[in-house]
Amino acid sequence: MELAYYSDYAVRLVNSEEPGRGTDELTSVEAVRSLFGASRSAARRATESDLTRFRGVRARLRAVFEAADAGDETLAVDLLNSLLLEFPVSPQISGHDHRDDDGRPLWHMHLADHPSNATAGYAAIAAMGLAFHLTEHGVERLGLCEAAPCRNAYLDTSTNRSRRYCSDRCATRANVAAYRARKRLEADRSERTGRTAANTQDSTAAGER
């Protein structure tokens, strides 16, 4: 498992809540466990007490994305560093059962499960993954969806650093809204132009009389 994979942990947790829509998926232990994905052993450690702790970490991770989205690079790094200090990781070299064509293990860095509780383990992985993405690709690659009221977090992996939305669905919705706004503006301008032309004709006719 590559370190870049772990950045998805941060995105999944942040997007479990949509403040603009007033929704929150973290309402049960099962919801917490689902965030771990394939990491079943870590997920099994989750208890009711992790609900509150997960929400706290989620708010701090969202603050990192908000700072990055606002262009405050230093604040984004400071907030992320505070998470890294509070939730340290335990890196290991792992090959699992993956082999190359010659039968040799495909060694890579792996973050070991945290021994204390589910929140600490998840937070450590999410913060480290996000830190890796930030230092490897730049703080501007951390964004929040521009399709209001969404504001979901995303990691920009586009070649030209042009991503603005969390999903194709939001991009389509934003484009449709922009198109309709342009059409309304054009209609308003046309209506104003028509009224002006009519007023001019009336004034001319009155003068001729």
Short mmCIF file of C-alpha atoms in Angstrom, two decimals:
data_model
loop_
_atom_site.label_atom_id
_atom_site.label_comp_id
_atom_site.label_asym_id
_atom_site.label_seq_id
_atom_site.Cartn_x
_atom_site.Cartn_y
_atom_site.Cartn_z
CA MET A 1 0.00 0.00 0.00
CA GLU A 2 1.56 3.32 -1.08
CA LEU A 3 1.56 6.40 1.14
CA ALA A 4 -0.45 8.34 -1.45
CA TYR A 5 -3.35 5.96 -0.82
CA TYR A 6 -3.69 7.16 2.75
CA SER A 7 -4.63 10.70 1.72
CA ASP A 8 -8.03 9.28 0.74
CA TYR A 9 -8.64 8.57 4.43
CA ALA A 10 -8.66 12.32 5.09
CA VAL A 11 -11.01 13.04 2.19
CA ARG A 12 -13.44 10.29 3.21
CA LEU A 13 -13.66 11.56 6.78
CA VAL A 14 -14.04 15.24 5.85
CA ASN A 15 -16.75 14.42 3.31
CA SER A 16 -18.77 12.38 5.80
CA GLU A 17 -20.32 15.74 6.69
CA GLU A 18 -21.74 18.39 4.35
CA PRO A 19 -22.25 21.53 6.47
CA GLY A 20 -23.85 23.43 3.59
CA ARG A 21 -26.56 20.80 3.31
CA GLY A 22 -26.81 20.07 7.03
CA THR A 23 -25.99 16.36 6.63
CA ASP A 24 -23.74 14.15 8.75
CA GLU A 25 -23.09 10.47 8.03
CA LEU A 26 -21.26 9.81 11.31
CA THR A 27 -24.28 8.72 13.31
CA SER A 28 -23.29 5.17 14.29
CA VAL A 29 -20.35 2.90 15.00
CA GLU A 30 -20.96 1.15 11.70
CA ALA A 31 -20.60 4.47 9.89
CA VAL A 32 -17.22 4.95 11.56
CA ARG A 33 -16.12 1.44 10.65
CA SER A 34 -17.09 1.94 7.00
CA LEU A 35 -14.53 4.73 6.72
CA PHE A 36 -11.69 2.23 7.15
CA GLY A 37 -12.48 0.46 3.89
CA ALA A 38 -10.51 -2.76 3.59
CA SER A 39 -8.75 -2.29 6.95
CA ARG A 40 -11.11 -4.58 8.85
CA SER A 41 -8.94 -5.21 11.90
CA ALA A 42 -8.66 -1.49 12.67
CA ALA A 43 -12.36 -0.94 12.03
CA ARG A 44 -13.31 -3.59 14.60
CA ARG A 45 -11.77 -1.47 17.36
CA ALA A 46 -14.31 1.32 16.83
CA THR A 47 -16.77 1.94 19.68
CA GLU A 48 -19.47 4.47 20.52
CA SER A 49 -16.88 6.74 22.12
CA ASP A 50 -15.11 7.05 18.76
CA LEU A 51 -18.07 8.91 17.26
CA THR A 52 -17.27 12.12 19.14
CA ARG A 53 -13.53 11.73 18.64
CA PHE A 54 -13.92 11.16 14.90
CA ARG A 55 -16.03 14.29 14.56
CA GLY A 56 -13.34 16.28 16.32
CA VAL A 57 -10.62 15.02 13.97
CA ARG A 58 -12.93 15.64 11.02
CA ALA A 59 -13.32 19.31 11.95
CA ARG A 60 -9.53 19.70 12.19
CA LEU A 61 -8.95 18.04 8.84
CA ARG A 62 -11.59 20.24 7.21
CA ALA A 63 -9.78 23.26 8.63
CA VAL A 64 -6.64 22.14 6.76
CA PHE A 65 -8.59 22.00 3.48
CA GLU A 66 -10.24 25.36 4.19
CA ALA A 67 -6.88 27.02 4.82
CA ALA A 68 -5.42 25.49 1.66
CA ASP A 69 -8.47 26.52 -0.36
CA ALA A 70 -8.13 30.09 0.94
CA GLY A 71 -4.47 30.17 -0.11
CA ASP A 72 -3.13 30.27 3.46
CA GLU A 73 -0.34 27.76 2.98
CA THR A 74 1.34 28.36 6.34
CA LEU A 75 -1.88 27.86 8.31
CA ALA A 76 -2.68 24.66 6.40
CA VAL A 77 0.75 23.25 7.23
CA ASP A 78 0.57 24.35 10.88
CA LEU A 79 -2.84 22.70 11.34
CA LEU A 80 -1.63 19.51 9.71
CA ASN A 81 1.55 19.46 11.78
CA SER A 82 -0.51 19.67 14.97
CA LEU A 83 -2.38 16.53 13.90
CA LEU A 84 0.86 14.73 13.05
CA LEU A 85 2.27 15.55 16.48
CA GLU A 86 -0.85 14.39 18.31
CA PHE A 87 -1.30 11.25 16.20
CA PRO A 88 2.13 9.86 15.28
CA VAL A 89 2.42 7.05 12.76
CA SER A 90 4.31 3.76 12.87
CA PRO A 91 5.80 3.19 9.41
CA GLN A 92 6.79 -0.29 8.29
CA ILE A 93 8.21 -1.84 5.14
CA SER A 94 5.70 -4.30 3.78
CA GLY A 95 5.39 -6.64 0.84
CA HIS A 96 2.17 -8.41 1.80
CA ASP A 97 1.53 -11.17 -0.71
CA HIS A 98 2.35 -9.09 -3.80
CA ARG A 99 5.18 -10.34 -6.01
CA ASP A 100 6.84 -9.10 -9.17
CA ASP A 101 7.38 -11.22 -12.30
CA ASP A 102 10.49 -12.79 -10.75
CA GLY A 103 8.65 -13.76 -7.57
CA ARG A 104 10.25 -11.11 -5.39
CA PRO A 105 8.17 -9.11 -2.87
CA LEU A 106 6.99 -5.68 -4.01
CA TRP A 107 8.30 -3.75 -1.03
CA HIS A 108 6.64 -0.47 -0.12
CA MET A 109 5.98 1.75 2.90
CA HIS A 110 3.01 0.80 5.02
CA LEU A 111 1.53 2.54 8.07
CA ALA A 112 0.90 0.08 10.86
CA ASP A 113 -2.35 0.08 12.80
CA HIS A 114 -2.31 2.26 15.90
CA PRO A 115 -2.59 0.17 19.08
CA SER A 116 -4.66 2.52 21.26
CA ASN A 117 -8.04 3.20 19.65
CA ALA A 118 -9.78 3.49 16.29
CA THR A 119 -9.73 7.29 16.21
CA ALA A 120 -6.00 7.52 16.89
CA GLY A 121 -5.27 4.96 14.22
CA TYR A 122 -7.44 6.60 11.60
CA ALA A 123 -6.25 10.12 12.40
CA ALA A 124 -2.60 9.07 12.17
CA ILE A 125 -3.12 7.49 8.77
CA ALA A 126 -5.26 10.35 7.42
CA ALA A 127 -2.86 13.07 8.61
CA MET A 128 0.20 11.27 7.26
CA GLY A 129 -1.45 10.61 3.91
CA LEU A 130 -2.50 14.23 3.60
CA ALA A 131 0.96 15.42 4.60
CA PHE A 132 2.51 13.21 1.95
CA HIS A 133 0.15 14.58 -0.71
CA LEU A 134 0.80 18.18 0.35
CA THR A 135 4.60 17.90 0.34
CA GLU A 136 4.68 15.85 -2.86
CA HIS A 137 2.23 17.89 -4.95
CA GLY A 138 1.79 21.26 -3.24
CA VAL A 139 -0.75 22.78 -0.88
CA GLU A 140 -2.78 24.13 -3.81
CA ARG A 141 -3.71 20.54 -4.62
CA LEU A 142 -6.00 20.47 -1.56
CA GLY A 143 -9.36 21.95 -2.48
CA LEU A 144 -13.00 22.39 -1.60
CA CYS A 145 -15.72 21.96 -4.20
CA GLU A 146 -16.87 25.25 -5.76
CA ALA A 147 -20.36 23.93 -6.53
CA ALA A 148 -22.37 25.51 -3.72
CA PRO A 149 -23.60 24.31 -1.34
CA CYS A 150 -21.37 21.21 -1.67
CA ARG A 151 -17.91 22.22 -0.36
CA ASN A 152 -16.71 18.63 -0.27
CA ALA A 153 -12.96 18.16 -0.01
CA TYR A 154 -10.91 16.78 -2.90
CA LEU A 155 -7.31 16.16 -3.89
CA ASP A 156 -6.39 17.66 -7.25
CA THR A 157 -4.45 15.12 -9.32
CA SER A 158 -5.06 16.79 -12.68
CA THR A 159 -2.02 17.44 -14.84
CA ASN A 160 -2.73 21.16 -15.18
CA ARG A 161 -3.88 21.84 -11.60
CA SER A 162 -7.31 22.85 -12.87
CA ARG A 163 -9.70 20.85 -10.70
CA ARG A 164 -12.44 22.91 -9.06
CA TYR A 165 -15.12 20.35 -8.16
CA CYS A 166 -15.24 17.20 -6.04
CA SER A 167 -17.03 15.13 -8.70
CA ASP A 168 -18.31 15.10 -12.27
CA ARG A 169 -21.80 15.52 -10.87
CA CYS A 170 -20.92 18.79 -9.16
CA ALA A 171 -19.00 20.01 -12.22
CA THR A 172 -22.03 19.35 -14.43
CA ARG A 173 -24.38 21.04 -11.98
CA ALA A 174 -22.13 24.11 -11.78
CA ASN A 175 -21.80 24.32 -15.57
CA VAL A 176 -25.57 24.07 -16.03
CA ALA A 177 -26.12 26.79 -13.40
CA ALA A 178 -23.56 29.04 -15.10
CA TYR A 179 -25.18 28.45 -18.50
CA ARG A 180 -28.62 29.32 -17.16
CA ALA A 181 -27.24 32.44 -15.48
CA ARG A 182 -25.70 33.58 -18.78
CA LYS A 183 -28.98 32.98 -20.59
CA ARG A 184 -30.89 35.01 -17.98
CA LEU A 185 -28.36 37.84 -18.32
CA GLU A 186 -28.66 37.78 -22.10
CA ALA A 187 -32.44 37.83 -21.85
CA ASP A 188 -32.34 40.77 -19.43
CA ARG A 189 -30.00 42.70 -21.71
CA SER A 190 -32.18 41.96 -24.72
CA GLU A 191 -35.26 43.11 -22.82
CA ARG A 192 -33.55 46.32 -21.70
CA THR A 193 -32.31 46.97 -25.23
CA GLY A 194 -35.82 46.43 -26.58
CA ARG A 195 -37.30 48.83 -24.06
CA THR A 196 -34.68 51.46 -24.86
CA ALA A 197 -35.33 51.15 -28.58
CA ALA A 198 -39.08 51.43 -28.02
CA ASN A 199 -38.65 54.51 -25.83
CA THR A 200 -36.42 56.11 -28.44
CA GLN A 201 -39.00 55.50 -31.15
CA ASP A 202 -41.75 56.95 -28.98
CA SER A 203 -39.68 60.03 -28.25
CA THR A 204 -38.89 60.51 -31.93
CA ALA A 205 -42.52 60.15 -32.89
CA ALA A 206 -43.58 62.66 -30.23
CA GLY A 207 -41.00 65.17 -31.48
CA GLU A 208 -42.19 64.85 -35.05
CA ARG A 209 -45.73 65.68 -33.95
#
